[in-house]
PDB file of C-alpha atoms in Angstrom:
ATOM      1  CA  MET L   1     -79.431-127.755 -33.066  1.00 45.00           C
ATOM      2  CA  HIS L   2     -75.802-127.575 -32.811  1.00 44.00           C
ATOM      3  CA  ALA L   3     -75.737-126.433 -36.380  1.00 45.00           C
ATOM      4  CA  GLY L   4     -78.234-123.660 -35.604  1.00 46.00           C
ATOM      5  CA  ARG L   5     -76.254-122.410 -32.635  1.00 47.00           C
ATOM      6  CA  ALA L   6     -73.238-122.465 -34.748  1.00 45.00           C
ATOM      7  CA  ASN L   7     -74.937-120.396 -37.380  1.00 47.00           C
ATOM      8  CA  ARG L   8     -76.218-117.927 -34.788  1.00 48.00           C
ATOM      9  CA  ARG L   9     -72.773-117.713 -33.312  1.00 50.00           C
ATOM     10  CA  GLU L  10     -71.311-117.032 -36.720  1.00 48.00           C
ATOM     11  CA  ASN L  11     -74.008-114.528 -37.481  1.00 49.00           C
ATOM     12  CA  SER L  12     -73.361-112.932 -34.140  1.00 49.00           C
ATOM     13  CA  ASP L  13     -69.683-112.787 -34.858  1.00 49.00           C
ATOM     14  CA  ASP L  14     -70.328-111.314 -38.270  1.00 50.00           C
ATOM     15  CA  SER L  15     -72.573-108.643 -36.753  1.00 51.00           C
ATOM     16  CA  GLU L  16     -69.937-107.779 -34.145  1.00 53.00           C
ATOM     17  CA  ASP L  17     -67.311-107.481 -36.845  1.00 53.00           C
ATOM     18  CA  GLY L  18     -69.585-105.250 -38.878  1.00 50.00           C
ATOM     19  CA  ARG L  19     -70.194-102.947 -35.948  1.00 57.00           C
ATOM     20  CA  ARG L  20     -66.502-102.705 -35.285  1.00 56.00           C
ATOM     21  CA  SER L  21     -65.778-101.921 -38.944  1.00 51.00           C
ATOM     22  CA  ALA L  22     -68.477 -99.235 -38.985  1.00 49.00           C
ATOM     23  CA  ALA L  23     -67.067 -97.722 -35.808  1.00 49.00           C
ATOM     24  CA  ARG L  24     -63.627 -97.617 -37.342  1.00 55.00           C
ATOM     25  CA  ALA L  25     -64.910 -96.096 -40.606  1.00 48.00           C
ATOM     26  CA  ARG L  26     -66.981 -93.283 -38.961  1.00 54.00           C
ATOM     27  CA  PRO L  27     -64.012 -91.126 -37.894  1.00 49.00           C
ATOM     28  CA  LEU L  28     -62.502 -91.498 -41.308  1.00 51.00           C
ATOM     29  CA  VAL L  29     -65.659 -90.296 -42.990  1.00 46.00           C
ATOM     30  CA  VAL L  30     -65.882 -87.333 -40.639  1.00 46.00           C
ATOM     31  CA  SER L  31     -62.265 -86.384 -41.360  1.00 53.00           C
ATOM     32  CA  VAL L  32     -62.876 -86.589 -45.102  1.00 48.00           C
ATOM     33  CA  LEU L  33     -66.003 -84.450 -44.849  1.00 52.00           C
ATOM     34  CA  MET L  34     -64.252 -81.791 -42.749  1.00 59.00           C
ATOM     35  CA  ALA L  35     -61.301 -81.663 -45.174  1.00 52.00           C
ATOM     36  CA  ALA L  36     -63.690 -81.209 -48.072  1.00 52.00           C
ATOM     37  CA  ALA L  37     -65.530 -78.425 -46.235  1.00 50.00           C
ATOM     38  CA  LEU L  38     -62.301 -76.594 -45.455  1.00 52.00           C
ATOM     39  CA  ALA L  39     -61.135 -76.972 -49.027  1.00 51.00           C
ATOM     40  CA  GLY L  40     -64.412 -75.523 -50.271  1.00 50.00           C
ATOM     41  CA  CYS L  41     -64.311 -72.491 -48.021  1.00 47.00           C
ATOM     42  CA  GLY L  42     -60.728 -71.341 -48.844  1.00 48.00           C
ATOM     43  CA  PRO L  43     -59.273 -67.905 -47.831  1.00 48.00           C
ATOM     44  CA  ALA L  44     -61.557 -64.893 -48.069  1.00 47.00           C
ATOM     45  CA  PRO L  45     -60.809 -62.650 -51.096  1.00 46.00           C
ATOM     46  CA  ALA L  46     -59.066 -59.316 -50.304  1.00 46.00           C
ATOM     47  CA  ALA L  47     -61.256 -56.263 -50.238  1.00 46.00           C
ATOM     48  CA  SER L  48     -60.961 -54.179 -53.359  1.00 47.00           C
ATOM     49  CA  THR L  49     -59.579 -50.688 -52.948  1.00 47.00           C
ATOM     50  CA  ARG L  50     -61.330 -49.428 -56.069  1.00 49.00           C
ATOM     51  CA  PRO L  51     -64.372 -47.202 -55.510  1.00 48.00           C
ATOM     52  CA  ASP L  52     -67.707 -48.818 -55.988  1.00 51.00           C
ATOM     53  CA  PRO L  53     -69.103 -47.635 -59.337  1.00 44.00           C
ATOM     54  CA  SER L  54     -72.569 -47.855 -57.924  1.00 48.00           C
ATOM     55  CA  ALA L  55     -71.712 -45.443 -55.092  1.00 45.00           C
ATOM     56  CA  GLY L  56     -72.414 -41.728 -55.524  1.00 46.00           C
ATOM     57  CA  ALA L  57     -69.625 -39.355 -56.650  1.00 44.00           C
ATOM     58  CA  GLY L  58     -69.782 -37.317 -53.447  1.00 43.00           C
ATOM     59  CA  THR L  59     -69.893 -40.350 -51.123  1.00 43.00           C
ATOM     60  CA  PRO L  60     -66.448 -41.350 -49.900  1.00 42.00           C
ATOM     61  CA  SER L  61     -65.446 -44.954 -50.280  1.00 43.00           C
ATOM     62  CA  ALA L  62     -65.551 -47.102 -47.233  1.00 42.00           C
ATOM     63  CA  ALA L  63     -61.887 -47.975 -47.788  1.00 42.00           C
ATOM     64  CA  ALA L  64     -60.757 -44.319 -48.115  1.00 45.00           C
ATOM     65  CA  PRO L  65     -58.964 -42.987 -45.011  1.00 46.00           C
ATOM     66  CA  VAL L  66     -60.866 -40.407 -43.127  1.00 44.00           C
ATOM     67  CA  SER L  67     -58.737 -37.269 -42.428  1.00 47.00           C
ATOM     68  CA  PRO L  68     -59.026 -35.846 -38.945  1.00 44.00           C
ATOM     69  CA  SER L  69     -60.866 -32.585 -38.647  1.00 46.00           C
ATOM     70  CA  ALA L  70     -58.668 -29.443 -38.382  1.00 43.00           C
ATOM     71  CA  SER L  71     -58.296 -28.251 -34.840  1.00 45.00           C
ATOM     72  CA  THR L  72     -58.432 -24.570 -33.985  1.00 48.00           C
ATOM     73  CA  GLU L  73     -56.366 -25.062 -30.850  1.00 48.00           C
ATOM     74  CA  PRO L  74     -52.616 -24.381 -31.175  1.00 47.00           C
ATOM     75  CA  SER L  75     -50.428 -27.407 -31.284  1.00 48.00           C
ATOM     76  CA  PRO L  76     -48.290 -28.093 -28.234  1.00 47.00           C
ATOM     77  CA  THR L  77     -45.228 -26.790 -30.087  1.00 49.00           C
ATOM     78  CA  GLU L  78     -46.803 -23.550 -31.284  1.00 50.00           C
ATOM     79  CA  PRO L  79     -46.038 -20.394 -29.249  1.00 48.00           C
ATOM     80  CA  SER L  80     -48.792 -19.027 -27.116  1.00 49.00           C
ATOM     81  CA  PRO L  81     -50.333 -15.655 -28.072  1.00 48.00           C
ATOM     82  CA  THR L  82     -48.331 -13.932 -25.345  1.00 50.00           C
ATOM     83  CA  GLY L  83     -45.042 -15.008 -26.935  1.00 50.00           C
ATOM     84  CA  ALA L  84     -44.157 -17.528 -24.198  1.00 50.00           C
ATOM     85  CA  PRO L  85     -43.759 -21.150 -25.260  1.00 52.00           C
ATOM     86  CA  ALA L  86     -46.785 -23.368 -24.673  1.00 51.00           C
ATOM     87  CA  PRO L  87     -46.614 -25.750 -21.741  1.00 54.00           C
ATOM     88  CA  GLY L  88     -44.758 -28.881 -22.623  1.00 54.00           C
ATOM     89  CA  ALA L  89     -43.178 -27.331 -25.724  1.00 51.00           C
ATOM     90  CA  PRO L  90     -39.566 -28.319 -26.270  1.00 53.00           C
ATOM     91  CA  ALA L  91     -36.951 -25.664 -25.663  1.00 53.00           C
ATOM     92  CA  SER L  92     -35.699 -23.827 -28.749  1.00 53.00           C
ATOM     93  CA  SER L  93     -32.646 -25.400 -30.268  1.00 56.00           C
ATOM     94  CA  SER L  94     -31.399 -22.097 -31.715  1.00 60.00           C
ATOM     95  CA  PRO L  95     -28.373 -20.776 -29.810  1.00 61.00           C
ATOM     96  CA  SER L  96     -28.862 -17.696 -27.697  1.00 65.00           C
ATOM     97  CA  PRO L  97     -27.256 -14.541 -29.155  1.00 68.00           C
ATOM     98  CA  MET L  98     -23.711 -13.994 -27.972  1.00 71.00           C
ATOM     99  CA  PRO L  99     -23.023 -10.597 -26.399  1.00 69.00           C
ATOM    100  CA  ALA L 100     -21.046  -8.252 -28.599  1.00 69.00           C
ATOM    101  CA  PRO L 101     -17.404  -8.045 -27.601  1.00 66.00           C
ATOM    102  CA  THR L 102     -16.638  -4.892 -25.686  1.00 71.00           C
ATOM    103  CA  SER L 103     -13.886  -2.889 -27.266  1.00 67.00           C
ATOM    104  CA  THR L 104     -11.412  -1.259 -24.957  1.00 75.00           C
ATOM    105  CA  ALA L 105     -11.006   2.392 -25.819  1.00 74.00           C
ATOM    106  CA  ALA L 106      -7.490   3.298 -26.774  1.00 76.00           C
ATOM    107  CA  PRO L 107      -5.850   5.812 -24.461  1.00 79.00           C
ATOM    108  CA  ALA L 108      -6.369   9.358 -25.671  1.00 82.00           C
ATOM    109  CA  ARG L 109      -3.335  10.815 -27.300  1.00 84.00           C
ATOM    110  CA  PRO L 110      -2.102  14.100 -25.879  1.00 81.00           C
ATOM    111  CA  ALA L 111      -2.928  17.111 -27.998  1.00 81.00           C
ATOM    112  CA  PRO L 112       0.009  18.378 -30.065  1.00 92.00           C
ATOM    113  CA  ALA L 113       1.772  21.408 -28.680  1.00 92.00           C
ATOM    114  CA  THR L 114       0.550  24.662 -30.229  1.00 95.00           C
ATOM    115  CA  PRO L 115       2.352  27.964 -29.637  1.00 95.00           C
ATOM    116  CA  LEU L 116       0.912  31.454 -29.609  1.00 97.00           C
ATOM    117  CA  SER L 117       0.080  33.006 -32.986  1.00 97.00           C
ATOM    118  CA  MET L 118      -0.554  36.648 -33.868  1.00 97.00           C
ATOM    119  CA  ASP L 119      -2.335  38.247 -36.816  1.00 97.00           C
ATOM    120  CA  VAL L 120      -2.615  41.913 -37.837  1.00 98.00           C
ATOM    121  CA  ALA L 121      -5.423  42.880 -40.215  1.00 98.00           C
ATOM    122  CA  THR L 122      -6.532  46.139 -41.827  1.00 98.00           C
ATOM    123  CA  ARG L 123      -8.370  47.425 -44.883  1.00 96.00           C
ATOM    124  CA  GLY L 124      -6.518  46.409 -48.025  1.00 96.00           C
ATOM    125  CA  GLY L 125      -3.886  44.536 -45.990  1.00 97.00           C
ATOM    126  CA  ARG L 126      -1.731  47.648 -45.486  1.00 98.00           C
ATOM    127  CA  LEU L 127      -1.730  51.102 -43.884  1.00 98.00           C
ATOM    128  CA  ASP L 128      -2.233  53.734 -46.605  1.00 98.00           C
ATOM    129  CA  LEU L 129      -2.150  57.158 -44.929  1.00 97.00           C
ATOM    130  CA  VAL L 130      -2.430  60.694 -46.186  1.00 96.00           C
ATOM    131  CA  ARG L 131      -0.488  63.431 -44.380  1.00 93.00           C
ATOM    132  CA  GLY L 132      -2.993  65.364 -42.267  1.00 93.00           C
ATOM    133  CA  GLY L 133      -5.746  62.921 -43.261  1.00 96.00           C
ATOM    134  CA  PRO L 134      -7.944  60.537 -41.198  1.00 97.00           C
ATOM    135  CA  ALA L 135      -6.613  57.670 -39.159  1.00 98.00           C
ATOM    136  CA  GLN L 136      -6.780  54.084 -40.420  1.00 98.00           C
ATOM    137  CA  GLU L 137      -7.810  51.303 -38.045  1.00 98.00           C
ATOM    138  CA  PHE L 138      -6.232  47.876 -37.728  1.00 98.00           C
ATOM    139  CA  THR L 139      -6.637  44.934 -35.347  1.00 98.00           C
ATOM    140  CA  VAL L 140      -4.138  42.728 -33.555  1.00 98.00           C
ATOM    141  CA  THR L 141      -5.421  39.234 -32.700  1.00 98.00           C
ATOM    142  CA  LEU L 142      -3.576  37.044 -30.209  1.00 98.00           C
ATOM    143  CA  ASN L 143      -4.448  33.341 -30.388  1.00 98.00           C
ATOM    144  CA  ASN L 144      -2.729  31.472 -27.588  1.00 98.00           C
ATOM    145  CA  GLY L 145      -1.983  27.753 -27.874  1.00 95.00           C
ATOM    146  CA  ASN L 146      -1.722  25.074 -25.236  1.00 95.00           C
ATOM    147  CA  THR L 147       1.982  25.529 -24.499  1.00 93.00           C
ATOM    148  CA  GLN L 148       2.141  28.417 -22.051  1.00 94.00           C
ATOM    149  CA  ALA L 149      -0.127  30.826 -20.231  1.00 97.00           C
ATOM    150  CA  TYR L 150       1.139  34.411 -20.035  1.00 97.00           C
ATOM    151  CA  ARG L 151       0.837  36.707 -17.056  1.00 97.00           C
ATOM    152  CA  HIS L 152       2.124  39.817 -18.844  1.00 97.00           C
ATOM    153  CA  LEU L 153       2.024  39.941 -22.626  1.00 97.00           C
ATOM    154  CA  LEU L 154       2.901  43.387 -24.011  1.00 98.00           C
ATOM    155  CA  LEU L 155       2.213  44.645 -27.544  1.00 98.00           C
ATOM    156  CA  THR L 156       4.875  46.978 -28.965  1.00 98.00           C
ATOM    157  CA  PHE L 157       4.890  49.052 -32.174  1.00 98.00           C
ATOM    158  CA  GLN L 158       7.986  50.377 -33.944  1.00 97.00           C
ATOM    159  CA  MET L 159       8.659  52.036 -37.287  1.00 96.00           C
ATOM    160  CA  GLU L 160      11.906  53.237 -38.818  1.00 94.00           C
ATOM    161  CA  SER L 161      12.362  56.916 -39.430  1.00 90.00           C
ATOM    162  CA  LEU L 162      11.241  58.214 -42.813  1.00 89.00           C
ATOM    163  CA  VAL L 163      13.763  60.245 -44.789  1.00 83.00           C
ATOM    164  CA  PRO L 164      12.252  63.634 -45.656  1.00 80.00           C
ATOM    165  CA  GLU L 165      11.657  64.083 -49.350  1.00 80.00           C
ATOM    166  CA  PRO L 166      11.726  67.353 -51.264  1.00 79.00           C
ATOM    167  CA  GLY L 167       8.647  69.359 -50.316  1.00 75.00           C
ATOM    168  CA  ASP L 168       8.237  67.762 -46.890  1.00 78.00           C
ATOM    169  CA  THR L 169       7.922  70.296 -44.086  1.00 73.00           C
ATOM    170  CA  PRO L 170       8.723  68.605 -40.785  1.00 70.00           C
ATOM    171  CA  GLY L 171       7.283  70.417 -37.780  1.00 69.00           C
ATOM    172  CA  PRO L 172       7.777  70.311 -34.042  1.00 67.00           C
ATOM    173  CA  ALA L 173       4.872  67.874 -33.500  1.00 75.00           C
ATOM    174  CA  ARG L 174       5.047  64.120 -33.889  1.00 86.00           C
ATOM    175  CA  ALA L 175       4.755  62.810 -37.420  1.00 91.00           C
ATOM    176  CA  PHE L 176       2.474  59.899 -36.452  1.00 95.00           C
ATOM    177  CA  VAL L 177      -0.134  59.331 -33.741  1.00 96.00           C
ATOM    178  CA  LEU L 178      -1.049  55.795 -32.594  1.00 98.00           C
ATOM    179  CA  GLU L 179      -4.165  55.167 -30.489  1.00 98.00           C
ATOM    180  CA  HIS L 180      -5.672  52.113 -28.750  1.00 98.00           C
ATOM    181  CA  ARG L 181      -9.386  51.577 -28.151  1.00 98.00           C
ATOM    182  CA  ASP L 182     -10.249  50.765 -24.570  1.00 96.00           C
ATOM    183  CA  PRO L 183     -12.318  47.509 -24.713  1.00 93.00           C
ATOM    184  CA  ALA L 184     -14.255  48.472 -21.577  1.00 93.00           C
ATOM    185  CA  THR L 185     -15.342  51.955 -22.623  1.00 95.00           C
ATOM    186  CA  GLY L 186     -14.660  52.109 -26.365  1.00 95.00           C
ATOM    187  CA  THR L 187     -12.617  55.273 -25.886  1.00 97.00           C
ATOM    188  CA  TRP L 188      -9.493  55.857 -28.003  1.00 98.00           C
ATOM    189  CA  ARG L 189      -6.405  56.435 -25.893  1.00 97.00           C
ATOM    190  CA  PRO L 190      -2.806  57.269 -26.905  1.00 97.00           C
ATOM    191  CA  ALA L 191      -0.486  54.286 -27.458  1.00 98.00           C
ATOM    192  CA  GLU L 192       3.282  54.223 -27.842  1.00 96.00           C
ATOM    193  CA  LEU L 193       4.789  54.063 -31.320  1.00 97.00           C
ATOM    194  CA  ARG L 194       8.574  53.981 -31.347  1.00 96.00           C
ATOM    195  CA  VAL L 195      10.096  55.616 -34.418  1.00 94.00           C
ATOM    196  CA  ALA L 196      13.765  54.648 -34.491  1.00 93.00           C
ATOM    197  CA  ASN L 197      16.306  52.717 -36.481  1.00 93.00           C
ATOM    198  CA  ASP L 198      17.813  50.864 -33.507  1.00 93.00           C
ATOM    199  CA  PHE L 199      16.583  47.945 -31.436  1.00 88.00           C
ATOM    200  CA  LYS L 200      15.392  48.235 -27.853  1.00 91.00           C
ATOM    201  CA  PRO L 201      16.236  45.180 -25.685  1.00 91.00           C
ATOM    202  CA  TYR L 202      13.178  43.270 -24.529  1.00 91.00           C
ATOM    203  CA  ALA L 203      14.520  43.075 -21.001  1.00 89.00           C
ATOM    204  CA  LEU L 204      13.912  46.819 -20.680  1.00 92.00           C
ATOM    205  CA  LEU L 205      10.197  46.419 -21.285  1.00 94.00           C
ATOM    206  CA  SER L 206       7.560  45.809 -18.615  1.00 95.00           C
ATOM    207  CA  GLY L 207       3.832  45.520 -18.213  1.00 95.00           C
ATOM    208  CA  GLY L 208       1.295  43.781 -20.435  1.00 96.00           C
ATOM    209  CA  ALA L 209      -2.000  41.897 -20.036  1.00 96.00           C
ATOM    210  CA  PRO L 210      -2.557  38.214 -19.122  1.00 97.00           C
ATOM    211  CA  LEU L 211      -3.441  35.610 -21.741  1.00 98.00           C
ATOM    212  CA  ALA L 212      -4.608  32.155 -20.672  1.00 98.00           C
ATOM    213  CA  LEU L 213      -4.072  28.854 -22.454  1.00 97.00           C
ATOM    214  CA  ASP L 214      -6.130  28.552 -25.665  1.00 97.00           C
ATOM    215  CA  ALA L 215      -7.439  32.095 -25.138  1.00 98.00           C
ATOM    216  CA  VAL L 216      -8.055  34.491 -28.029  1.00 97.00           C
ATOM    217  CA  ARG L 217      -7.931  38.268 -27.680  1.00 97.00           C
ATOM    218  CA  THR L 218      -8.364  40.998 -30.298  1.00 98.00           C
ATOM    219  CA  GLU L 219      -7.150  44.567 -29.758  1.00 98.00           C
ATOM    220  CA  HIS L 220      -8.150  47.579 -31.868  1.00 98.00           C
ATOM    221  CA  TYR L 221      -5.694  50.329 -32.919  1.00 98.00           C
ATOM    222  CA  ARG L 222      -5.602  53.226 -35.342  1.00 98.00           C
ATOM    223  CA  LEU L 223      -2.765  55.259 -36.863  1.00 98.00           C
ATOM    224  CA  ARG L 224      -2.786  58.694 -38.534  1.00 97.00           C
ATOM    225  CA  ALA L 225      -0.126  60.891 -40.122  1.00 95.00           C
ATOM    226  CA  THR L 226       0.133  64.506 -39.017  1.00 92.00           C
ATOM    227  CA  ALA L 227       0.103  67.387 -41.495  1.00 89.00           C
ATOM    228  CA  THR L 228       3.774  68.287 -40.959  1.00 85.00           C
ATOM    229  CA  GLY L 229       5.305  64.816 -41.051  1.00 83.00           C
ATOM    230  CA  PRO L 230       7.504  63.197 -43.673  1.00 88.00           C
ATOM    231  CA  THR L 231       6.219  60.952 -46.450  1.00 92.00           C
ATOM    232  CA  GLY L 232       7.435  57.603 -47.646  1.00 93.00           C
ATOM    233  CA  SER L 233       7.119  53.887 -46.823  1.00 95.00           C
ATOM    234  CA  SER L 234       8.220  51.983 -43.751  1.00 96.00           C
ATOM    235  CA  PRO L 235       6.554  48.899 -42.223  1.00 97.00           C
ATOM    236  CA  VAL L 236       5.045  49.050 -38.759  1.00 98.00           C
ATOM    237  CA  VAL L 237       6.513  46.168 -36.757  1.00 98.00           C
ATOM    238  CA  VAL L 238       4.145  44.698 -34.129  1.00 98.00           C
ATOM    239  CA  ASP L 239       5.659  42.455 -31.431  1.00 98.00           C
ATOM    240  CA  ALA L 240       4.119  40.515 -28.536  1.00 98.00           C
ATOM    241  CA  ILE L 241       6.645  40.522 -25.711  1.00 97.00           C
ATOM    242  CA  ASP L 242       6.560  38.226 -22.669  1.00 97.00           C
ATOM    243  CA  THR L 243       7.898  40.593 -20.049  1.00 96.00           C
ATOM    244  CA  ASP L 244       8.180  37.727 -17.531  1.00 96.00           C
ATOM    245  CA  ALA L 245      10.614  35.747 -19.686  1.00 94.00           C
ATOM    246  CA  PRO L 246      13.923  35.060 -17.916  1.00 91.00           C
ATOM    247  CA  SER L 247      16.867  37.125 -19.039  1.00 83.00           C
ATOM    248  CA  GLY L 248      19.119  35.406 -21.529  1.00 84.00           C
ATOM    249  CA  THR L 249      16.443  33.181 -23.097  1.00 88.00           C
ATOM    250  CA  SER L 250      15.936  32.909 -26.849  1.00 90.00           C
ATOM    251  CA  ARG L 251      14.271  35.665 -28.850  1.00 89.00           C
ATOM    252  CA  ASP L 252      11.364  33.378 -29.683  1.00 89.00           C
ATOM    253  CA  ARG L 253      10.792  32.822 -25.969  1.00 92.00           C
ATOM    254  CA  GLU L 254      10.878  36.541 -25.223  1.00 95.00           C
ATOM    255  CA  ARG L 255       8.945  37.499 -28.343  1.00 96.00           C
ATOM    256  CA  PRO L 256       6.318  34.809 -29.072  1.00 96.00           C
ATOM    257  CA  GLY L 257       4.449  37.070 -31.548  1.00 97.00           C
ATOM    258  CA  HIS L 258       5.796  39.089 -34.480  1.00 97.00           C
ATOM    259  CA  PHE L 259       4.172  40.771 -37.497  1.00 97.00           C
ATOM    260  CA  SER L 260       5.292  43.347 -40.083  1.00 97.00           C
ATOM    261  CA  LEU L 261       2.448  45.539 -41.393  1.00 98.00           C
ATOM    262  CA  PRO L 262       3.149  47.415 -44.647  1.00 98.00           C
ATOM    263  CA  HIS L 263       2.717  51.216 -44.421  1.00 98.00           C
ATOM    264  CA  THR L 264       2.909  54.202 -46.752  1.00 97.00           C
ATOM    265  CA  THR L 265       2.309  57.899 -46.047  1.00 96.00           C
ATOM    266  CA  ARG L 266       1.827  60.301 -48.963  1.00 94.00           C
ATOM    267  CA  ARG L 267       0.991  63.921 -49.501  1.00 91.00           C
ATOM    268  CA  PRO L 268      -2.667  64.975 -49.825  1.00 90.00           C
TER     269      PRO L 268
END
């Protein structure tokens, strides 16, 4: 009996050892099975980017990026139809136009001094008279400058005496008649023509008409030779005399205008 108990005890011990060994081996088996399963699964293959040959030509691939549909609304940075920037748009980085520099006008230079000038004009540039024939007209134009205004500017006419030639028949009347046309009425009135070989001082003259600065005035005259006068050539000297000029001043101051008009008188 003792031997039987001993055998049962040994068998019992063997069974206990077997259960313990099985318990220890179970986790190991589980670990091995899990490792094998993980090794069998492995990483998933990467999706191919090539189009599927079986898919239709017009069908986009699932991997192809889908472009967003075009929007008809203006982008935030586009200007609004009214020209004002859209709300939230960044300010323009272009610099604002600089104002043009203002140029300072240079001071005006004073006008150069211009004296009075005088011009005498007639047909052919000279007086060509016939004794006893018609008169020939001529004009005297006074063009004042910016130097001086005149209160009394007198026009004078002088001619040297003609030496009688053979056949001339001097008479008691004047040999020449000078006339001036009145600008107001157009009437011809007698004017003074001095026939002499001497010089009359300007201080002895008086009268004349005013002439303002930059003013222009044209006077009309005519001259004829009488039937009994001498013939020959002698220029008619036309002077513009400032009768207000102080005594003792220069001739140019007293006589600002001077012109010598050629003249010839012949027989008919």
